[in-house]
PDB file of C-alpha atoms in Angstrom:
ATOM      1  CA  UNK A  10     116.154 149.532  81.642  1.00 59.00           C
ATOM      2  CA  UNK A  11     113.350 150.453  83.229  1.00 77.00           C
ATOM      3  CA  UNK A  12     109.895 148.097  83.162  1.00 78.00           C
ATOM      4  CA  UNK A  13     107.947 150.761  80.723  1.00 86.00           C
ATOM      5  CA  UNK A  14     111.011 151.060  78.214  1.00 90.00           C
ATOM      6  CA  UNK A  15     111.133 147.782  77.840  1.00 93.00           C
ATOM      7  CA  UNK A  16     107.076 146.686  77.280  1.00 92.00           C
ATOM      8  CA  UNK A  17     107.389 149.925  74.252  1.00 94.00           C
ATOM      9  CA  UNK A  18     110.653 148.040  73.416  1.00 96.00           C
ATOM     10  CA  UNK A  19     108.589 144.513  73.130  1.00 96.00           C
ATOM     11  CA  UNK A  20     105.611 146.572  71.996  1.00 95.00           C
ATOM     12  CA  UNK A  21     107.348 148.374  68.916  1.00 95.00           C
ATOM     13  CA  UNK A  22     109.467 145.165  68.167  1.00 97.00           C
ATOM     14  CA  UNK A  23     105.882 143.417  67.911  1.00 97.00           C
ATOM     15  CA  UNK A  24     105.090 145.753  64.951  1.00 95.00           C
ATOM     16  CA  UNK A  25     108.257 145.289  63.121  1.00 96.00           C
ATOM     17  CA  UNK A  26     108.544 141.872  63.001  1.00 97.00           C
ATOM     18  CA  UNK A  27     105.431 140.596  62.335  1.00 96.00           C
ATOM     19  CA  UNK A  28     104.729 143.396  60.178  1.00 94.00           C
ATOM     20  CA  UNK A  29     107.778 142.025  57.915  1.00 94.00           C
ATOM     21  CA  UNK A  30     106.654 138.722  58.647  1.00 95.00           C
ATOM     22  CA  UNK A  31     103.974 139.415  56.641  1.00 92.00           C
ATOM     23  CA  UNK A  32     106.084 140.810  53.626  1.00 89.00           C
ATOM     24  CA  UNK A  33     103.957 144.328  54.723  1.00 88.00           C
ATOM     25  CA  UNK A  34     106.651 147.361  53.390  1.00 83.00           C
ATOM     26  CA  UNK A  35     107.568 148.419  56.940  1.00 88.00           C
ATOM     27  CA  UNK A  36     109.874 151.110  57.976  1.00 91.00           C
ATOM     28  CA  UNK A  37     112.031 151.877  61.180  1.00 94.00           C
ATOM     29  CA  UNK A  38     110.737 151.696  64.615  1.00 95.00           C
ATOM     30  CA  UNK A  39     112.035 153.751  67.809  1.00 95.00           C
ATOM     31  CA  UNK A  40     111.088 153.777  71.553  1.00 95.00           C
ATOM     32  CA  UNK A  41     112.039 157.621  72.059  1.00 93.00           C
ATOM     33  CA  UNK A  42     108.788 159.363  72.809  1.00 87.00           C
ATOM     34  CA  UNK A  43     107.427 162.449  71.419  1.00 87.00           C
ATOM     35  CA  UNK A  44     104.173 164.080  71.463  1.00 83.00           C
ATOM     36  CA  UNK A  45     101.815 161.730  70.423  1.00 81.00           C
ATOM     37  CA  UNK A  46     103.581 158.202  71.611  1.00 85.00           C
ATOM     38  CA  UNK A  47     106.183 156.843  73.584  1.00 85.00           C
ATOM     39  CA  UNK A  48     107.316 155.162  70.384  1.00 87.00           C
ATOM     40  CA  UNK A  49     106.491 153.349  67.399  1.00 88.00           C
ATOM     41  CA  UNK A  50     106.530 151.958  64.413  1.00 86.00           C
ATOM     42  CA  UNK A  51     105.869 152.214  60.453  1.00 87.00           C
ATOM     43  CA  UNK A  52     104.329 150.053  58.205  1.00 86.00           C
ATOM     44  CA  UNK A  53     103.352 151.002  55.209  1.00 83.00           C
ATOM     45  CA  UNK A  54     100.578 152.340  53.115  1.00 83.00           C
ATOM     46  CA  UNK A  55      98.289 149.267  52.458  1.00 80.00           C
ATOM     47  CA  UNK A  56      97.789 150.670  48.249  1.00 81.00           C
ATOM     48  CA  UNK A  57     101.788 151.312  48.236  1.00 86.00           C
ATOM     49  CA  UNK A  58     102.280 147.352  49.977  1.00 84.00           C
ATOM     50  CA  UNK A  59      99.801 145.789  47.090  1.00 84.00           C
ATOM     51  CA  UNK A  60     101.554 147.739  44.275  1.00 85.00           C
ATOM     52  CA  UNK A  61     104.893 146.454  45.456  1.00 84.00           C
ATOM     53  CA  UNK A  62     103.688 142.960  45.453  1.00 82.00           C
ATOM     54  CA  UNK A  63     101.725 143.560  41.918  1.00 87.00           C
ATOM     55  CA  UNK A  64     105.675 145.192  40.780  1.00 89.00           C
ATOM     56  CA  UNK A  65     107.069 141.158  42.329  1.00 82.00           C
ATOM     57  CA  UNK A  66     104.559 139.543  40.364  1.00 85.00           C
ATOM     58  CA  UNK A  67     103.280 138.752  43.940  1.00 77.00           C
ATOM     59  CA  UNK A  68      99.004 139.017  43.287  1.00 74.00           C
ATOM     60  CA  UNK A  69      96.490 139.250  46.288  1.00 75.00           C
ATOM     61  CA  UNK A  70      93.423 140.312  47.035  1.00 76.00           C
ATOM     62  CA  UNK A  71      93.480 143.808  48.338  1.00 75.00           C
ATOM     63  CA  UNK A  72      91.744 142.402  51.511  1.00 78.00           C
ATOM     64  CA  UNK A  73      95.175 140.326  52.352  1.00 84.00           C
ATOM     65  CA  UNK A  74      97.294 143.379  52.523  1.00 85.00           C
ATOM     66  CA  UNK A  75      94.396 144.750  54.643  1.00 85.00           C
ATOM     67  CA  UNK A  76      94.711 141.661  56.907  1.00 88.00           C
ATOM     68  CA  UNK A  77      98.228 141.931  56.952  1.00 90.00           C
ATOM     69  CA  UNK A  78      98.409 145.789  58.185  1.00 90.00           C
ATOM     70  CA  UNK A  79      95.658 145.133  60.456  1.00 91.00           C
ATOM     71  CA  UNK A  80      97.533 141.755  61.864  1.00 94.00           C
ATOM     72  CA  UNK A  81     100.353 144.331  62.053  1.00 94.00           C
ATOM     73  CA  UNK A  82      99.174 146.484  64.421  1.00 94.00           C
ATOM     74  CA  UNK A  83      98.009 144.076  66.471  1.00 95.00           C
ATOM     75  CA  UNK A  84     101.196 142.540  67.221  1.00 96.00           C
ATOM     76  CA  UNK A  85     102.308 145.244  69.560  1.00 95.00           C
ATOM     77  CA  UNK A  86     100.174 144.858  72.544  1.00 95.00           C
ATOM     78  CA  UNK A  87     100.129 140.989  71.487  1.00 97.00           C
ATOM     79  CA  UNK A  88     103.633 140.910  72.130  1.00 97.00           C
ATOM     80  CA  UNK A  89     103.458 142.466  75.300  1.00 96.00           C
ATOM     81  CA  UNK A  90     100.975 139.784  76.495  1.00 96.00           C
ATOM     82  CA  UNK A  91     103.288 137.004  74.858  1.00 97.00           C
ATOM     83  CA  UNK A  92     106.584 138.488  76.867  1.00 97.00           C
ATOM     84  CA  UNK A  93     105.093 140.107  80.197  1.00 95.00           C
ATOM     85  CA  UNK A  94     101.413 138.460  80.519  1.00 94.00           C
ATOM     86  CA  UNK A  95      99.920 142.328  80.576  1.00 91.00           C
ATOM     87  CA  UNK A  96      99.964 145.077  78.192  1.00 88.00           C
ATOM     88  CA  UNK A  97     100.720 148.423  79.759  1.00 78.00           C
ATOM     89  CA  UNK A  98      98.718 150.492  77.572  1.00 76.00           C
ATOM     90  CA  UNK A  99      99.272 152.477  74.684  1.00 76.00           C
ATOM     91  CA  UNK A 100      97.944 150.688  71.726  1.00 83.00           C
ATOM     92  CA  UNK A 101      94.627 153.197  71.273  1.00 83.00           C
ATOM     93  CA  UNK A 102      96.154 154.158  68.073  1.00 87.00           C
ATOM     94  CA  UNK A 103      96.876 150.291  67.445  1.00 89.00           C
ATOM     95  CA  UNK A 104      93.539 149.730  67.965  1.00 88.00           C
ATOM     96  CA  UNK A 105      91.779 152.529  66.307  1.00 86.00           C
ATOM     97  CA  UNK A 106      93.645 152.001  62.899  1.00 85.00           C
ATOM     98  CA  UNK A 107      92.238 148.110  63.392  1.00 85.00           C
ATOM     99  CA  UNK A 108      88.558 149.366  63.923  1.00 82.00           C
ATOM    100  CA  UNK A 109      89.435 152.437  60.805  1.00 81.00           C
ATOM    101  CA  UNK A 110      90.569 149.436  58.441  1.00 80.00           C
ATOM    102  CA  UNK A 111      87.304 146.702  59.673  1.00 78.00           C
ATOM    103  CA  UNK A 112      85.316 149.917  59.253  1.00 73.00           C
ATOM    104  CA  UNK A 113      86.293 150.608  55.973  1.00 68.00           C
ATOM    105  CA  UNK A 114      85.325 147.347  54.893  1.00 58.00           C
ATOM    106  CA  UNK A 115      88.292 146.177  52.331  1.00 57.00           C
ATOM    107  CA  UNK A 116      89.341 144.005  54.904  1.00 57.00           C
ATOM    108  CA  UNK A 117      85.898 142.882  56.201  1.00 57.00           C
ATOM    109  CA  UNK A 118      83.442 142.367  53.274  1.00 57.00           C
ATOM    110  CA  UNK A 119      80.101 144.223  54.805  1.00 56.00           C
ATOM    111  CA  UNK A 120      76.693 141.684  54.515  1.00 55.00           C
ATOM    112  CA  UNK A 121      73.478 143.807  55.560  1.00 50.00           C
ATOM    113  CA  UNK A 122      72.580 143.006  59.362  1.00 51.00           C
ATOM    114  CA  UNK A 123      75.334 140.868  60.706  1.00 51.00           C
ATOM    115  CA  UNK A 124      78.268 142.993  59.611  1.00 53.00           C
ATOM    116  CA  UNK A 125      78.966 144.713  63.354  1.00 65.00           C
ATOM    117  CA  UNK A 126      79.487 140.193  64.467  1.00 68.00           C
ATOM    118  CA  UNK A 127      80.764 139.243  61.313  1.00 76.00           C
ATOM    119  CA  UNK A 128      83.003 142.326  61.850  1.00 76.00           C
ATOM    120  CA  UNK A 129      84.035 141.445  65.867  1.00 81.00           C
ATOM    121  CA  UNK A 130      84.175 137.796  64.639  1.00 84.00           C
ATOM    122  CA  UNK A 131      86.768 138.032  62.164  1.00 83.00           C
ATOM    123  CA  UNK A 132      88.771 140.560  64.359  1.00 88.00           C
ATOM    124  CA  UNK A 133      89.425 137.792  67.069  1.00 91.00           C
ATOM    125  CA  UNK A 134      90.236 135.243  64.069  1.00 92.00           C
ATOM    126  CA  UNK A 135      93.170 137.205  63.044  1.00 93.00           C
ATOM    127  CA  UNK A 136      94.135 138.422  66.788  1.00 95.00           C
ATOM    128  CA  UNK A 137      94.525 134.685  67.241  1.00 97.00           C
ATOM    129  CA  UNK A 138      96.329 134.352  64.211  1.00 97.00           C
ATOM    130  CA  UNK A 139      98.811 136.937  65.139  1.00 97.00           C
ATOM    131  CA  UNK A 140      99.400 135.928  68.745  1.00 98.00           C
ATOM    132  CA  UNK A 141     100.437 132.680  67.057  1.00 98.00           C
ATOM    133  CA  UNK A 142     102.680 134.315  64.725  1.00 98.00           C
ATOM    134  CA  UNK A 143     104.037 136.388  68.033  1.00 98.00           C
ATOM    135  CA  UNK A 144     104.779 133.102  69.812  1.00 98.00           C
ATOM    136  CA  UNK A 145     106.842 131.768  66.665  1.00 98.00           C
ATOM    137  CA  UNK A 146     108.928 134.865  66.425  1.00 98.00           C
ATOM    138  CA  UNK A 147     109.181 135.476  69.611  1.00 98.00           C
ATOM    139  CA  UNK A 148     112.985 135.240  69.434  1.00 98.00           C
ATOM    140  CA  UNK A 149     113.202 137.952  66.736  1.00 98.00           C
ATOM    141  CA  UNK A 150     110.916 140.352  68.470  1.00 98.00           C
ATOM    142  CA  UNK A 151     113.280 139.870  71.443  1.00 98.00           C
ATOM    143  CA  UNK A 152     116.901 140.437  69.501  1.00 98.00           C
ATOM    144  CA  UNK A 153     114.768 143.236  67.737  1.00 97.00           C
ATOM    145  CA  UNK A 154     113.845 144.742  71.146  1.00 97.00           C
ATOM    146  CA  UNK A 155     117.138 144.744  72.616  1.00 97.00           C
ATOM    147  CA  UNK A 156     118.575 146.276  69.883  1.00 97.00           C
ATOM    148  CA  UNK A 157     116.091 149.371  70.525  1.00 97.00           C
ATOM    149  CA  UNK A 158     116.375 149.581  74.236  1.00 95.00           C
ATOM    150  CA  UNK A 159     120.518 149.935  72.989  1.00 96.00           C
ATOM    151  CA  UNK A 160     119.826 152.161  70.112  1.00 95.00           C
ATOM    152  CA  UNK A 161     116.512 153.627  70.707  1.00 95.00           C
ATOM    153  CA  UNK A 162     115.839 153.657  67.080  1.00 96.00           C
ATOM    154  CA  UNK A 163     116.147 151.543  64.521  1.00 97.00           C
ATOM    155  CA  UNK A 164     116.210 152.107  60.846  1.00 96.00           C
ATOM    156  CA  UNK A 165     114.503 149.210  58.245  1.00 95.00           C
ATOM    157  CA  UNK A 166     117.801 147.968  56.897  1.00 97.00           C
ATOM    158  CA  UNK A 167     118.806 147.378  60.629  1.00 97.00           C
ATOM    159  CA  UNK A 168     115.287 145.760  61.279  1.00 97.00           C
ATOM    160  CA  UNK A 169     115.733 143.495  58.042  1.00 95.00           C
ATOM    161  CA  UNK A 170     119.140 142.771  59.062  1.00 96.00           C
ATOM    162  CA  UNK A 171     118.228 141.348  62.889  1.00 95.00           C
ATOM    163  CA  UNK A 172     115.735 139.588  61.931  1.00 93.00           C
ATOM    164  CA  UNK A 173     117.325 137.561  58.688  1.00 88.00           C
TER     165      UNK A 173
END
């Protein structure tokens, strides 16, 4: 496999397993590219996520299922640091949707003046949270990996099923 299949291998595995990790509703992930990326990764729609934890009797703020989706995408280019020391690129989308969620401000309450720190602040707080969740499941994201560089694409139940 060649080095770039396997960082979007790492990469996309990132997204999958923490995102689950998390109890975020996350879908399949693939590493075959098309026009926009050379792979990823779904995770759910954050209102969907807190309705299907409301449905489990499972009640959070909506800012946690915020966190959770932005912790998400993180975890892609975190796992590439975690397994290779670099990340190769290819998280703008990653980190757009990050900056979109912050923006919106249900996952960073907005206080007049300080919000753009409070804002940065609290985006490094839960980048360090999520490398350490990276490190801890760092054996899943690998079994989940290999399993795409084989199969290219994964489905959830497959996902679910690796990483049980």
């Amino acid at each position: 496999m060649d080095n770039d299949l396997r960082h979007t291998a790492i990469h996309e595995a990132g997204h999958a397993v923490i995102g689950r990790v998390l109890g975020m509703g996350c879908g399949y992930a693939t590493i075959i590219a098309d026009d926009d990326s050379a792979g990823h990764g779904i995770v759910g729609d954050p209102w969907q996520i807190l309705g299907d934890w409301e449905q489990r009797e499972r009640y959070r703020d909506a800012s946690t299922v915020f966190h959770g989706r932005m912790m998400s995408f993180m975890a892609g280019a975190l796992a590439e640091y975690e397994f290779f020391g670099t990340c190769e690129g290819g998280d703008g989308d990653d980190q757009w949707q990050i900056v979109m969620m912050a923006e919106d401000g249900a996952a960073v309450p907005k206080r007049s003046g300080i919000w753009e720190a409070d804002r940065d602040r609290h985006i490094d707080r839960l980048r360090t949270r999520t490398a350490g969740l990276v490190r801890r499941h760092r054996g899943r994201i690998a079994k989940v990996a290999d399993a795409l560089a084989e199969c290219g694409t994964l489905s959830s139940e497959e996902i679910d099923a690796l990483i049980r």
